[in-house]
mmCIF file of C-alpha atoms and ligand atoms in Angstrom:
data_model
loop_
_atom_site.group_PDB
_atom_site.id
_atom_site.type_symbol
_atom_site.label_atom_id
_atom_site.label_comp_id
_atom_site.label_asym_id
_atom_site.label_seq_id
_atom_site.Cartn_x
_atom_site.Cartn_y
_atom_site.Cartn_z
ATOM 1 C CA UNK A 1 77.848 100.646 101.544
ATOM 2 C CA UNK A 2 77.903 96.997 102.637
ATOM 3 C CA UNK A 3 81.110 95.176 102.053
ATOM 4 C CA UNK A 4 80.836 92.135 99.789
ATOM 5 C CA UNK A 5 80.376 88.485 100.826
ATOM 6 C CA UNK A 6 82.529 86.025 98.859
ATOM 7 C CA UNK A 7 81.302 82.494 99.312
ATOM 8 C CA UNK A 8 83.952 79.987 98.492
ATOM 9 C CA UNK A 9 82.797 76.244 98.232
ATOM 10 C CA UNK A 10 84.278 73.003 97.036
ATOM 11 C CA UNK A 11 85.330 69.444 97.940
ATOM 12 C CA UNK A 12 87.745 68.472 100.505
ATOM 13 C CA UNK A 13 91.509 69.416 99.684
ATOM 14 C CA UNK A 14 90.622 71.785 96.708
ATOM 15 C CA UNK A 15 92.681 74.374 98.391
ATOM 16 C CA UNK A 16 89.852 76.311 99.840
ATOM 17 C CA UNK A 17 91.547 77.463 103.273
ATOM 18 C CA UNK A 18 94.659 78.864 101.848
ATOM 19 C CA UNK A 19 93.111 80.549 98.951
ATOM 20 C CA UNK A 20 90.102 81.867 101.366
ATOM 21 C CA UNK A 21 92.679 83.397 103.785
ATOM 22 C CA UNK A 22 94.605 85.143 101.152
ATOM 23 C CA UNK A 23 91.528 86.509 99.532
ATOM 24 C CA UNK A 24 90.280 87.935 102.832
ATOM 25 C CA UNK A 25 93.684 89.550 103.728
ATOM 26 C CA UNK A 26 93.964 91.097 100.330
ATOM 27 C CA UNK A 27 90.547 92.616 100.582
ATOM 28 C CA UNK A 28 90.886 93.341 104.385
ATOM 29 C CA UNK A 29 87.544 91.292 105.082
ATOM 30 C CA UNK A 30 86.909 88.766 107.719
ATOM 31 C CA UNK A 31 87.677 84.953 106.997
ATOM 32 C CA UNK A 32 85.473 82.281 107.919
ATOM 33 C CA UNK A 33 86.431 78.667 107.856
ATOM 34 C CA UNK A 34 83.002 76.806 108.360
ATOM 35 C CA UNK A 35 84.633 73.534 108.077
ATOM 36 C CA UNK A 36 86.510 74.283 111.250
ATOM 37 C CA UNK A 37 83.072 74.557 112.918
ATOM 38 C CA UNK A 38 81.891 71.263 111.789
ATOM 39 C CA UNK A 39 85.018 69.623 112.873
ATOM 40 C CA UNK A 40 84.750 71.498 116.352
ATOM 41 C CA UNK A 41 81.440 69.829 116.946
ATOM 42 C CA UNK A 42 82.617 66.526 115.929
ATOM 43 C CA UNK A 43 85.621 66.798 118.143
ATOM 44 C CA UNK A 44 83.221 67.644 120.949
ATOM 45 C CA UNK A 45 80.892 64.879 120.217
ATOM 46 C CA UNK A 46 83.867 62.443 120.282
ATOM 47 C CA UNK A 47 85.318 64.109 123.442
ATOM 48 C CA UNK A 48 82.135 63.582 125.163
ATOM 49 C CA UNK A 49 81.948 59.854 124.165
ATOM 50 C CA UNK A 50 78.687 60.184 122.285
ATOM 51 C CA UNK A 51 78.375 57.770 119.237
ATOM 52 C CA UNK A 52 78.661 59.691 115.951
ATOM 53 C CA UNK A 53 75.361 58.208 114.782
ATOM 54 C CA UNK A 54 73.233 59.411 117.649
ATOM 55 C CA UNK A 55 71.687 62.305 116.258
ATOM 56 C CA UNK A 56 69.291 62.801 119.133
ATOM 57 C CA UNK A 57 71.915 62.887 121.775
ATOM 58 C CA UNK A 58 74.099 65.118 119.696
ATOM 59 C CA UNK A 59 71.420 67.597 119.098
ATOM 60 C CA UNK A 60 71.032 67.776 122.985
ATOM 61 C CA UNK A 61 74.740 68.432 123.544
ATOM 62 C CA UNK A 62 74.852 71.220 121.029
ATOM 63 C CA UNK A 63 73.301 73.319 123.918
ATOM 64 C CA UNK A 64 76.435 73.016 125.818
ATOM 65 C CA UNK A 65 78.998 73.453 122.689
ATOM 66 C CA UNK A 66 80.096 77.063 122.416
ATOM 67 C CA UNK A 67 82.657 77.320 119.438
ATOM 68 C CA UNK A 68 85.144 80.317 119.009
ATOM 69 C CA UNK A 69 87.296 81.191 116.096
ATOM 70 C CA UNK A 70 89.996 83.539 115.962
ATOM 71 C CA UNK A 71 92.409 84.258 113.027
ATOM 72 C CA UNK A 72 96.078 83.457 113.823
ATOM 73 C CA UNK A 73 98.787 85.386 112.034
ATOM 74 C CA UNK A 74 99.303 84.408 108.532
ATOM 75 C CA UNK A 75 98.212 80.819 108.982
ATOM 76 C CA UNK A 76 95.266 79.694 106.831
ATOM 77 C CA UNK A 77 93.865 78.159 109.991
ATOM 78 C CA UNK A 78 92.045 79.942 112.574
ATOM 79 C CA UNK A 79 92.507 79.285 116.359
ATOM 80 C CA UNK A 80 89.544 77.203 117.323
ATOM 81 C CA UNK A 81 87.928 76.774 120.859
ATOM 82 C CA UNK A 82 85.072 74.676 122.087
ATOM 83 C CA UNK A 83 84.057 75.993 125.551
ATOM 84 C CA UNK A 84 87.475 76.466 127.270
ATOM 85 C CA UNK A 85 89.429 73.980 125.078
ATOM 86 C CA UNK A 86 91.667 74.964 122.409
ATOM 87 C CA UNK A 87 91.116 72.533 119.657
ATOM 88 C CA UNK A 88 93.053 74.026 116.676
ATOM 89 C CA UNK A 89 95.217 70.987 116.231
ATOM 90 C CA UNK A 90 92.796 68.430 117.234
ATOM 91 C CA UNK A 91 89.955 69.314 114.831
ATOM 92 C CA UNK A 92 92.462 68.237 111.983
ATOM 93 C CA UNK A 93 93.258 64.700 113.606
ATOM 94 C CA UNK A 94 92.444 61.833 111.293
ATOM 95 C CA UNK A 95 89.771 60.759 113.727
ATOM 96 C CA UNK A 96 87.760 63.861 113.541
ATOM 97 C CA UNK A 97 88.403 64.058 109.747
ATOM 98 C CA UNK A 98 86.962 60.415 109.435
ATOM 99 C CA UNK A 99 83.638 61.251 111.233
ATOM 100 C CA UNK A 100 83.051 64.874 110.495
ATOM 101 C CA UNK A 101 80.896 64.259 107.429
ATOM 102 C CA UNK A 102 78.714 62.107 109.339
ATOM 103 C CA UNK A 103 77.927 64.769 112.016
ATOM 104 C CA UNK A 104 77.692 67.420 109.552
ATOM 105 C CA UNK A 105 74.836 65.646 107.804
ATOM 106 C CA UNK A 106 72.479 66.026 110.789
ATOM 107 C CA UNK A 107 69.831 68.800 110.502
ATOM 108 C CA UNK A 108 70.170 69.931 114.180
ATOM 109 C CA UNK A 109 74.016 70.319 113.660
ATOM 110 C CA UNK A 110 73.503 72.237 110.488
ATOM 111 C CA UNK A 111 70.904 74.671 111.901
ATOM 112 C CA UNK A 112 73.202 75.371 114.897
ATOM 113 C CA UNK A 113 76.015 76.335 112.857
ATOM 114 C CA UNK A 114 74.397 77.844 109.749
ATOM 115 C CA UNK A 115 72.809 80.459 112.388
ATOM 116 C CA UNK A 116 76.204 81.360 113.664
ATOM 117 C CA UNK A 117 77.706 81.536 110.213
ATOM 118 C CA UNK A 118 74.895 83.820 108.960
ATOM 119 C CA UNK A 119 75.592 86.119 112.081
ATOM 120 C CA UNK A 120 79.316 86.356 111.162
ATOM 121 C CA UNK A 121 78.133 87.649 107.762
ATOM 122 C CA UNK A 122 75.208 89.838 108.864
ATOM 123 C CA UNK A 123 77.102 93.072 108.061
ATOM 124 C CA UNK A 124 78.701 91.717 104.899
ATOM 125 C CA UNK A 125 82.559 91.933 104.586
ATOM 126 C CA UNK A 126 83.220 88.249 104.769
ATOM 127 C CA UNK A 127 85.188 85.671 102.797
ATOM 128 C CA UNK A 128 83.560 82.407 103.858
ATOM 129 C CA UNK A 129 84.569 78.782 102.760
ATOM 130 C CA UNK A 130 82.835 75.552 103.042
ATOM 131 C CA UNK A 131 80.337 73.284 101.127
ATOM 132 C CA UNK A 132 76.991 75.170 101.096
ATOM 133 C CA UNK A 133 78.148 78.987 101.478
ATOM 134 C CA UNK A 134 76.897 79.802 98.110
ATOM 135 C CA UNK A 135 73.808 77.505 97.996
ATOM 136 C CA UNK A 136 72.415 77.812 101.414
ATOM 137 C CA UNK A 137 74.152 80.076 103.906
ATOM 138 C CA UNK A 138 74.816 83.192 101.889
ATOM 139 C CA UNK A 139 72.610 82.769 98.646
ATOM 140 C CA UNK A 140 73.008 86.644 98.086
ATOM 141 C CA UNK A 141 76.750 86.532 98.124
ATOM 142 C CA UNK A 142 78.124 89.051 95.689
ATOM 143 C CA UNK A 143 80.836 86.597 94.478
ATOM 144 C CA UNK A 144 80.368 82.791 94.453
ATOM 145 C CA UNK A 145 83.343 80.373 93.725
ATOM 146 C CA UNK A 146 83.485 76.973 93.203
ATOM 147 C CA UNK A 147 86.892 75.430 93.526
ATOM 148 C CA UNK A 148 87.818 71.987 92.262
ATOM 149 C CA UNK A 149 90.513 69.706 91.623
ATOM 150 C CA UNK A 150 91.201 66.025 90.860
ATOM 151 C CA UNK A 151 90.998 63.538 93.631
ATOM 152 C CA UNK A 152 94.725 62.622 93.007
ATOM 153 C CA UNK A 153 95.749 66.279 93.146
ATOM 154 C CA UNK A 154 93.674 66.834 96.448
ATOM 155 C CA UNK A 155 95.111 63.676 98.047
ATOM 156 C CA UNK A 156 98.783 64.969 97.218
ATOM 157 C CA UNK A 157 97.925 68.356 98.753
ATOM 158 C CA UNK A 158 96.376 66.815 101.887
ATOM 159 C CA UNK A 159 99.357 64.583 102.347
ATOM 160 C CA UNK A 160 101.712 67.571 102.305
ATOM 161 C CA UNK A 161 99.395 69.269 104.798
ATOM 162 C CA UNK A 162 99.469 66.342 107.267
ATOM 163 C CA UNK A 163 103.051 65.810 106.759
ATOM 164 C CA UNK A 164 103.572 69.226 108.120
ATOM 165 C CA UNK A 165 101.508 68.509 111.165
ATOM 166 C CA UNK A 166 103.456 65.153 111.911
ATOM 167 C CA UNK A 167 101.018 62.698 110.392
ATOM 168 C CA UNK A 168 102.047 60.217 107.897
ATOM 169 C CA UNK A 169 99.339 58.899 105.691
ATOM 170 C CA UNK A 170 99.689 57.146 102.278
ATOM 171 C CA UNK A 171 98.373 58.624 99.064
ATOM 172 C CA UNK A 172 96.119 55.694 98.168
ATOM 173 C CA UNK A 173 94.576 55.871 101.702
ATOM 174 C CA UNK A 174 94.101 59.807 101.221
ATOM 175 C CA UNK A 175 92.546 59.150 97.894
ATOM 176 C CA UNK A 176 90.135 56.655 99.298
ATOM 177 C CA UNK A 177 89.191 58.934 102.287
ATOM 178 C CA UNK A 178 88.786 62.005 99.958
ATOM 179 C CA UNK A 179 86.481 60.031 97.560
ATOM 180 C CA UNK A 180 84.367 58.896 100.462
ATOM 181 C CA UNK A 181 84.099 62.232 102.046
ATOM 182 C CA UNK A 182 83.101 63.685 98.542
ATOM 183 C CA UNK A 183 80.595 61.078 98.217
ATOM 184 C CA UNK A 184 79.067 61.634 101.620
ATOM 185 C CA UNK A 185 79.082 65.529 101.301
ATOM 186 C CA UNK A 186 77.420 65.495 97.892
ATOM 187 C CA UNK A 187 74.883 62.999 98.389
ATOM 188 C CA UNK A 188 73.462 63.868 101.832
ATOM 189 C CA UNK A 189 69.880 65.213 101.780
ATOM 190 C CA UNK A 190 70.541 68.511 103.510
ATOM 191 C CA UNK A 191 72.755 71.165 101.902
ATOM 192 C CA UNK A 192 74.743 68.796 99.711
ATOM 193 C CA UNK A 193 78.024 70.049 98.405
ATOM 194 C CA UNK A 194 76.917 71.467 95.141
ATOM 195 C CA UNK A 195 77.781 74.199 92.689
ATOM 196 C CA UNK A 196 75.549 77.079 93.162
ATOM 197 C CA UNK A 197 73.910 78.198 89.800
ATOM 198 C CA UNK A 198 75.591 81.420 89.632
ATOM 199 C CA UNK A 199 79.033 80.238 90.924
ATOM 200 C CA UNK A 200 82.287 80.555 88.931
ATOM 201 C CA UNK A 201 84.108 77.110 88.702
ATOM 202 C CA UNK A 202 87.695 77.296 88.892
ATOM 203 C CA UNK A 203 89.624 73.972 88.382
ATOM 204 C CA UNK A 204 92.818 74.276 90.363
ATOM 205 C CA UNK A 205 94.943 71.110 89.275
ATOM 206 C CA UNK A 206 97.460 73.064 87.187
ATOM 207 C CA UNK A 207 97.114 76.493 89.065
ATOM 208 C CA UNK A 208 99.239 78.083 91.695
ATOM 209 C CA UNK A 209 97.689 79.409 94.874
ATOM 210 C CA UNK A 210 98.495 82.910 93.535
ATOM 211 C CA UNK A 211 96.791 82.224 90.172
ATOM 212 C CA UNK A 212 93.484 81.233 92.013
ATOM 213 C CA UNK A 213 93.698 84.108 94.262
ATOM 214 C CA UNK A 214 93.967 86.584 91.434
ATOM 215 C CA UNK A 215 91.170 84.816 89.571
ATOM 216 C CA UNK A 216 88.912 85.276 92.328
ATOM 217 C CA UNK A 217 89.972 88.835 92.915
ATOM 218 C CA UNK A 218 89.137 89.657 89.202
ATOM 219 C CA UNK A 219 85.577 88.795 90.042
ATOM 220 C CA UNK A 220 85.203 91.020 93.076
ATOM 221 C CA UNK A 221 83.463 94.285 92.109
ATOM 222 C CA UNK A 222 85.666 97.343 93.013
ATOM 223 C CA UNK A 223 83.099 99.663 95.141
HETATM 224 O O1 C5P B 301 86.477 72.012 104.818
HETATM 225 P P1 C5P B 301 86.829 70.807 105.728
HETATM 226 O O2 C5P B 301 87.417 69.760 105.034
HETATM 227 O O3 C5P B 301 87.396 71.371 107.140
HETATM 228 O O4 C5P B 301 85.359 70.325 106.154
HETATM 229 C C1 C5P B 301 85.211 69.285 106.973
HETATM 230 C C2 C5P B 301 83.821 68.636 106.813
HETATM 231 O O5 C5P B 301 82.887 69.522 107.188
HETATM 232 C C3 C5P B 301 83.256 68.334 105.326
HETATM 233 O O6 C5P B 301 83.776 67.256 104.793
HETATM 234 C C4 C5P B 301 81.966 68.393 105.440
HETATM 235 O O7 C5P B 301 81.305 67.197 105.860
HETATM 236 C C5 C5P B 301 81.610 69.469 106.553
HETATM 237 N N1 C5P B 301 81.226 70.817 106.123
HETATM 238 C C6 C5P B 301 79.925 71.010 105.702
HETATM 239 N N2 C5P B 301 79.435 72.191 105.406
HETATM 240 C C7 C5P B 301 80.279 73.333 105.296
HETATM 241 C C8 C5P B 301 81.517 72.886 105.643
HETATM 242 C C9 C5P B 301 82.105 71.739 105.998
HETATM 243 O O8 C5P B 301 78.983 70.182 105.692
HETATM 244 N N3 C5P B 301 79.915 74.436 105.128
#
């Protein structure tokens, strides 16, 4: 039997990475962070000095952009390479974060990455997180989850994350950035952030990571 695909979508900072990684570990399935892939392309675009608005130029450069993801220990974040460069840290920089939604809106970029994402899931046995896992990339996923949290709570969580990586950013700035990224991701014409009709929504403001993980696991069919 095919192992299940679990699709986890939601806005920035809803806790997707931590939860997805733990669900994957508990079930012994592969973990796929598709946000890291969009970030990797964005890092490459910036590194090559291509203006982030220049869709035609970006589309051409995709041919020379090879992305590789590899789980690392217990960390919710994969190790990520673009060609021979390790970009695990670099793709979390405020610069990449500020530009990624612009790059992720381009059809050529989405086609390029969605194809790779579907290859990861071709044999099933995957927990994938992103914005369009349940709606576009894995519409037949066995379990679809939509994680949400208030902007305030997500900004607070992002701030803790960033502090651990040595970045200091104010809460109000993070709230503004998150709200802007939500707006960009939800209103783009292609694959906007959207809850799939058959997704289970989990509002995580008052839940612990363990609570969320066990709720998700309770929806996974055993066998
Ligand atoms: O999840 P993360 O915050 O790392 O995602 C970064 C950005 O990548 C999102 O804000 C969104 O613009 C884009 N993204 C996307 N589709 C996905 C995953 C991420 O458009 N499946």
